[in-house]
Short mmCIF file of C-alpha atoms in Angstrom, two decimals:
data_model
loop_
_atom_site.label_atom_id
_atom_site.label_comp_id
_atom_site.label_asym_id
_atom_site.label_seq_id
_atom_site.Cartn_x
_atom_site.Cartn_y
_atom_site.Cartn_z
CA UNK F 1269 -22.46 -2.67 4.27
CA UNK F 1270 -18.46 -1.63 5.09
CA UNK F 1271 -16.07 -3.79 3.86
CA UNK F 1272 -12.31 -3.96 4.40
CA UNK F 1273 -10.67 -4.06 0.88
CA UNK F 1274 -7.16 -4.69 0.01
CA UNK F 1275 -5.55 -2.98 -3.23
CA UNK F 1276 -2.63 -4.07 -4.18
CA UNK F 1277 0.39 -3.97 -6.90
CA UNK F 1278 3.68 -3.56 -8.18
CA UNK F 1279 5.90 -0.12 -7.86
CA UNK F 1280 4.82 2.24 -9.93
CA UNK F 1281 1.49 0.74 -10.65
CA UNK F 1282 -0.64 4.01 -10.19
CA UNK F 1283 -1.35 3.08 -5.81
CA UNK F 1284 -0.89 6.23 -4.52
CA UNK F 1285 -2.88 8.15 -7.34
CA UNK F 1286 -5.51 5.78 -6.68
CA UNK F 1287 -6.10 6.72 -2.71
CA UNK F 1288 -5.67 10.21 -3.96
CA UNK F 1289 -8.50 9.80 -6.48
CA UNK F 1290 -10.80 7.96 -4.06
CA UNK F 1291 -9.93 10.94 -1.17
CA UNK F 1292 -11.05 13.38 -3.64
CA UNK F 1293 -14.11 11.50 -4.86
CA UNK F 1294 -15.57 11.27 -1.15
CA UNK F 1295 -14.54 14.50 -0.38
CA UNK F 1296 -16.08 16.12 -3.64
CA UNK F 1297 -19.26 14.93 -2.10
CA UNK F 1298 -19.09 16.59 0.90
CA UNK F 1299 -17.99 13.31 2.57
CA UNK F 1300 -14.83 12.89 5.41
CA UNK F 1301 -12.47 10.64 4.97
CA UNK F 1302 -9.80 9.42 7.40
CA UNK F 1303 -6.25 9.64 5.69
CA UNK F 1304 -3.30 7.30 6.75
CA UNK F 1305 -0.12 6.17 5.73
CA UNK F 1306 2.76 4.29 7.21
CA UNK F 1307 5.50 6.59 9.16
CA UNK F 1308 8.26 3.95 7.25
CA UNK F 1309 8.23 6.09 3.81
CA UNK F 1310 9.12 9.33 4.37
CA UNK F 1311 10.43 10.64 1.74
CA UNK F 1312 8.21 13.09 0.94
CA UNK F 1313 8.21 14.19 4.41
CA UNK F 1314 6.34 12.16 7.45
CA UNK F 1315 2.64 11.52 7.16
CA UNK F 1316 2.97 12.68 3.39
CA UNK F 1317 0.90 10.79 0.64
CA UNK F 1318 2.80 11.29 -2.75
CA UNK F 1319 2.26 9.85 -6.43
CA UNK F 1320 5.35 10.06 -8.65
CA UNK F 1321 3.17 12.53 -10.72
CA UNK F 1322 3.02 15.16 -8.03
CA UNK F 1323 -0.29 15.01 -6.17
CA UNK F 1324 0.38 14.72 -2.88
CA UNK F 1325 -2.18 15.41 0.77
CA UNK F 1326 -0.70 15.13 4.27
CA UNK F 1327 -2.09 12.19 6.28
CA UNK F 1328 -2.11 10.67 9.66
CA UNK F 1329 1.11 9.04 9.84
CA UNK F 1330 0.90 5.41 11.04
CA UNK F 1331 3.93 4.19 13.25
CA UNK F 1332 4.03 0.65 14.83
CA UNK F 1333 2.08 1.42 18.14
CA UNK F 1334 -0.31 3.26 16.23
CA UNK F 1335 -4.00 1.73 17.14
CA UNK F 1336 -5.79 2.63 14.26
CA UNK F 1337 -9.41 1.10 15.20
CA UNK F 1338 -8.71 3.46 18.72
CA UNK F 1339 -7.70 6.77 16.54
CA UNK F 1340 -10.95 6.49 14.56
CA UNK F 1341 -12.90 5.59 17.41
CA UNK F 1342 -12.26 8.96 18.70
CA UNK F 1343 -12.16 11.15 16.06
CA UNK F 1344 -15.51 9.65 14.59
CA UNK F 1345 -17.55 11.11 16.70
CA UNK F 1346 -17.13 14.64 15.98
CA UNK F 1347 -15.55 14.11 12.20
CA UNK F 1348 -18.04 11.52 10.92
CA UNK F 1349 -15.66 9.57 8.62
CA UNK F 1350 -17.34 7.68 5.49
CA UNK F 1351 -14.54 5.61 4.57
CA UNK F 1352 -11.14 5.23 6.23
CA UNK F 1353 -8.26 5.15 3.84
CA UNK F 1354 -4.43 3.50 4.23
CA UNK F 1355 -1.80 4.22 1.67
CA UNK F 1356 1.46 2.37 2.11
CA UNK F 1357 -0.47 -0.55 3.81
CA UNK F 1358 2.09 -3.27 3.35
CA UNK F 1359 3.88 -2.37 6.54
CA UNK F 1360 0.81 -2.26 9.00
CA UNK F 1361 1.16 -5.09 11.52
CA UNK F 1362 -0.94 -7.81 12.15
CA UNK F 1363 -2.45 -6.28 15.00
CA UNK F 1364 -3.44 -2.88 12.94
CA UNK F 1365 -5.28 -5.06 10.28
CA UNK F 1366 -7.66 -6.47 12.72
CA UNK F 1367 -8.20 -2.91 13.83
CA UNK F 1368 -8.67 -2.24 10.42
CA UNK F 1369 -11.07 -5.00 10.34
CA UNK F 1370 -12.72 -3.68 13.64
CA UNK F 1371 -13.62 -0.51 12.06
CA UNK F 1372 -15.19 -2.07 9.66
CA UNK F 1373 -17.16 -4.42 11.85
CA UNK F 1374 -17.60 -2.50 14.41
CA UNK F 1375 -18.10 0.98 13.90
CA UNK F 1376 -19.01 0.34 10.26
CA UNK F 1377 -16.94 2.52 8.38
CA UNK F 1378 -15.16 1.20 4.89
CA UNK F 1379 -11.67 0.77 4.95
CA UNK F 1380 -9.66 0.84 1.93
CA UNK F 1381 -6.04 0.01 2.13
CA UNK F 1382 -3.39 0.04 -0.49
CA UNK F 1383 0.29 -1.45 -1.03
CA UNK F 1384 2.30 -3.66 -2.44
CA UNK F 1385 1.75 -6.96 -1.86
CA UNK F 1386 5.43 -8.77 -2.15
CA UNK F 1387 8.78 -7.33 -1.63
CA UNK F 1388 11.71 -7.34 -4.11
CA UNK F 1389 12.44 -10.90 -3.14
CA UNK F 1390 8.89 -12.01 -3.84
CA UNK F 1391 7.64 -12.58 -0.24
CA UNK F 1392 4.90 -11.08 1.14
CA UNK F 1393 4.77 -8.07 3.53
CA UNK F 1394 3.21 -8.64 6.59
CA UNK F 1395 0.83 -6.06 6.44
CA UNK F 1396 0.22 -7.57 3.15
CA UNK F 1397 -0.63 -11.31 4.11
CA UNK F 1398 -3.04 -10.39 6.62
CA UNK F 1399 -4.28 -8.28 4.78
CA UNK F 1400 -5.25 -10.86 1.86
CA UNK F 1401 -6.30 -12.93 4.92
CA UNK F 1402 -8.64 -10.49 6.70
CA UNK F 1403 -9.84 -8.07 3.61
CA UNK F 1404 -13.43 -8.84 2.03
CA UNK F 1405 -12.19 -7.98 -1.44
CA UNK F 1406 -8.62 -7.68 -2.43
CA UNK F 1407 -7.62 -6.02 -5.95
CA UNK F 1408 -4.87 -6.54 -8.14
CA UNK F 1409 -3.74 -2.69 -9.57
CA UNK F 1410 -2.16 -3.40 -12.91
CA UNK F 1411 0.87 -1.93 -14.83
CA UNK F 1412 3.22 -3.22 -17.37
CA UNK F 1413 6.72 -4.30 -17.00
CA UNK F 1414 9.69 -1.92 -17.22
CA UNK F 1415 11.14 -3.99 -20.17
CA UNK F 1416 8.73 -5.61 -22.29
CA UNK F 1417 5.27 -4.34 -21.73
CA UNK F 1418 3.35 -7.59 -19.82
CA UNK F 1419 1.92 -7.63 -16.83
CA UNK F 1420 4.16 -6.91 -14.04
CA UNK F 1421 3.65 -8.81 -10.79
CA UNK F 1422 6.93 -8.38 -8.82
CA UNK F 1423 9.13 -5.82 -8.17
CA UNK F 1424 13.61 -5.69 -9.36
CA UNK F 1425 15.33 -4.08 -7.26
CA UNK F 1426 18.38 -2.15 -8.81
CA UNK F 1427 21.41 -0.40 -7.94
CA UNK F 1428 23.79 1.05 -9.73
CA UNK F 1429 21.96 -0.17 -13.28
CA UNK F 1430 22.26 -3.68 -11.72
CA UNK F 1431 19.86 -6.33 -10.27
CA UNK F 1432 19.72 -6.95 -6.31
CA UNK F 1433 18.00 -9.65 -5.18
CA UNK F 1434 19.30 -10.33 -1.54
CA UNK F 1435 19.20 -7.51 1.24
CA UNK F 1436 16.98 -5.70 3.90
CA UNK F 1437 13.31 -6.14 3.36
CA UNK F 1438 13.08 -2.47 3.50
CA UNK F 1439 14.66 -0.14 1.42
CA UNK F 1440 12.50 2.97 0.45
CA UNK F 1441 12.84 4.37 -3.11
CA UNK F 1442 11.31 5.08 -5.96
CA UNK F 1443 12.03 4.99 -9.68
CA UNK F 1444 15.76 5.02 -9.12
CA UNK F 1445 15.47 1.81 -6.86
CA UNK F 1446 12.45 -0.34 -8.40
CA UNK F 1447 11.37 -1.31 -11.56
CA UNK F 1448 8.24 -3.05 -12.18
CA UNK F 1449 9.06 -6.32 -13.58
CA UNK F 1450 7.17 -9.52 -15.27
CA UNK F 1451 8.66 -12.91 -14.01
CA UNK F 1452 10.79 -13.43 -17.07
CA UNK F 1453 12.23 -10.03 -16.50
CA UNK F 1454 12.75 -10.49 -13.42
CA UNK F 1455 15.06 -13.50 -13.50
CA UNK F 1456 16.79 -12.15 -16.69
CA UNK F 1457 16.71 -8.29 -16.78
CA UNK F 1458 19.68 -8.68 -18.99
CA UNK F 1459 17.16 -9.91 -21.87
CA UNK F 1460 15.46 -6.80 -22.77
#
């Protein structure tokens, strides 16, 4: 039975390799798979899926009138897709997670979306709240924090070797910009 599942962490917690893994699993099987991520992170070029250890696959890339449960719709019939997969899945809308879910109910095809759940400010995306709404299983990928080796569960924003923790939701970056953080660290990254 399809099921919409929801896999989420910090930066840096191994997301991207993950899709990447699962891509190649189905696809080492002789099995499609639909490939999306969000237009918003481009920095590896638009519709690009890239892990910080350099793996990377182009994808469909998902802008905000994108109708995802429409695109698969239509390219099911002739491609056959086993599983659809989302990287960057924290800025879908609420609208594209029930088409996510529609896929899933409807055409019943497994969807597997990944992301982070909550932003440098610790609030949720909204991609990321519906998604923990709407997904049958949701999945916590683990990594350790940047400065004392627990569990990280939210995400320091720095610039300039300094702490931010007021500005646009949005900023894309990578290693230079995030550090996954536990909550001590997180509130005093000067205590490492």
């Amino acid at each position: 039975m399809a099921q919409l599942f929801f896999h989420y962490g910090v930066m840096n917690s191994g997301k991207t390799i993950e899709i990447l893994k699962v891509a190649h699993n189905y696809e080492a099987q002789g099995r499609k798979v639909a490939l999306m991520t969000s237009s918003v992170d481009d920095r590896s070029g638009r519709g690009v899926i890239a892990s910080r250890i350099g793996l990377s696959r182009q994808a469909v890339a998902i802008d905000e009138d994108f109708d995802l449960f429409q695109y698969i719709e239509q390219h099911d019939r002739k491609s056959d897709f086993a599983c659809v997969l989302v990287d960057e899945a924290q800025f879908l809308n609420k609208a594209q997670v029930i088409q996510c879910a529609r896929i899933v109910d409807e055409l019943h095809i497994p969807v597997m979306t990944f992301g982070l759940k909550n932003d440098f400010q610790n609030h949720l995306f909204l991609g990321s709240q519906y998604l923990l709404l709407y997904a049958d299983k949701s999945e916590e990928i683990k990594t350790i924090c940047h400065y004392c080796g627990h569990k990280a569960i939210m995400n320091l924003r720095i610039q300039n070797g300094k702490p931010i923790y007021e500005g646009k939701q949005v900023q894309i970056g990578g290693n230079e910009s995030y550090y996954p953080v536990c909550r001590y660290h997180y509130f005093h990254p000067q205590n490492h």
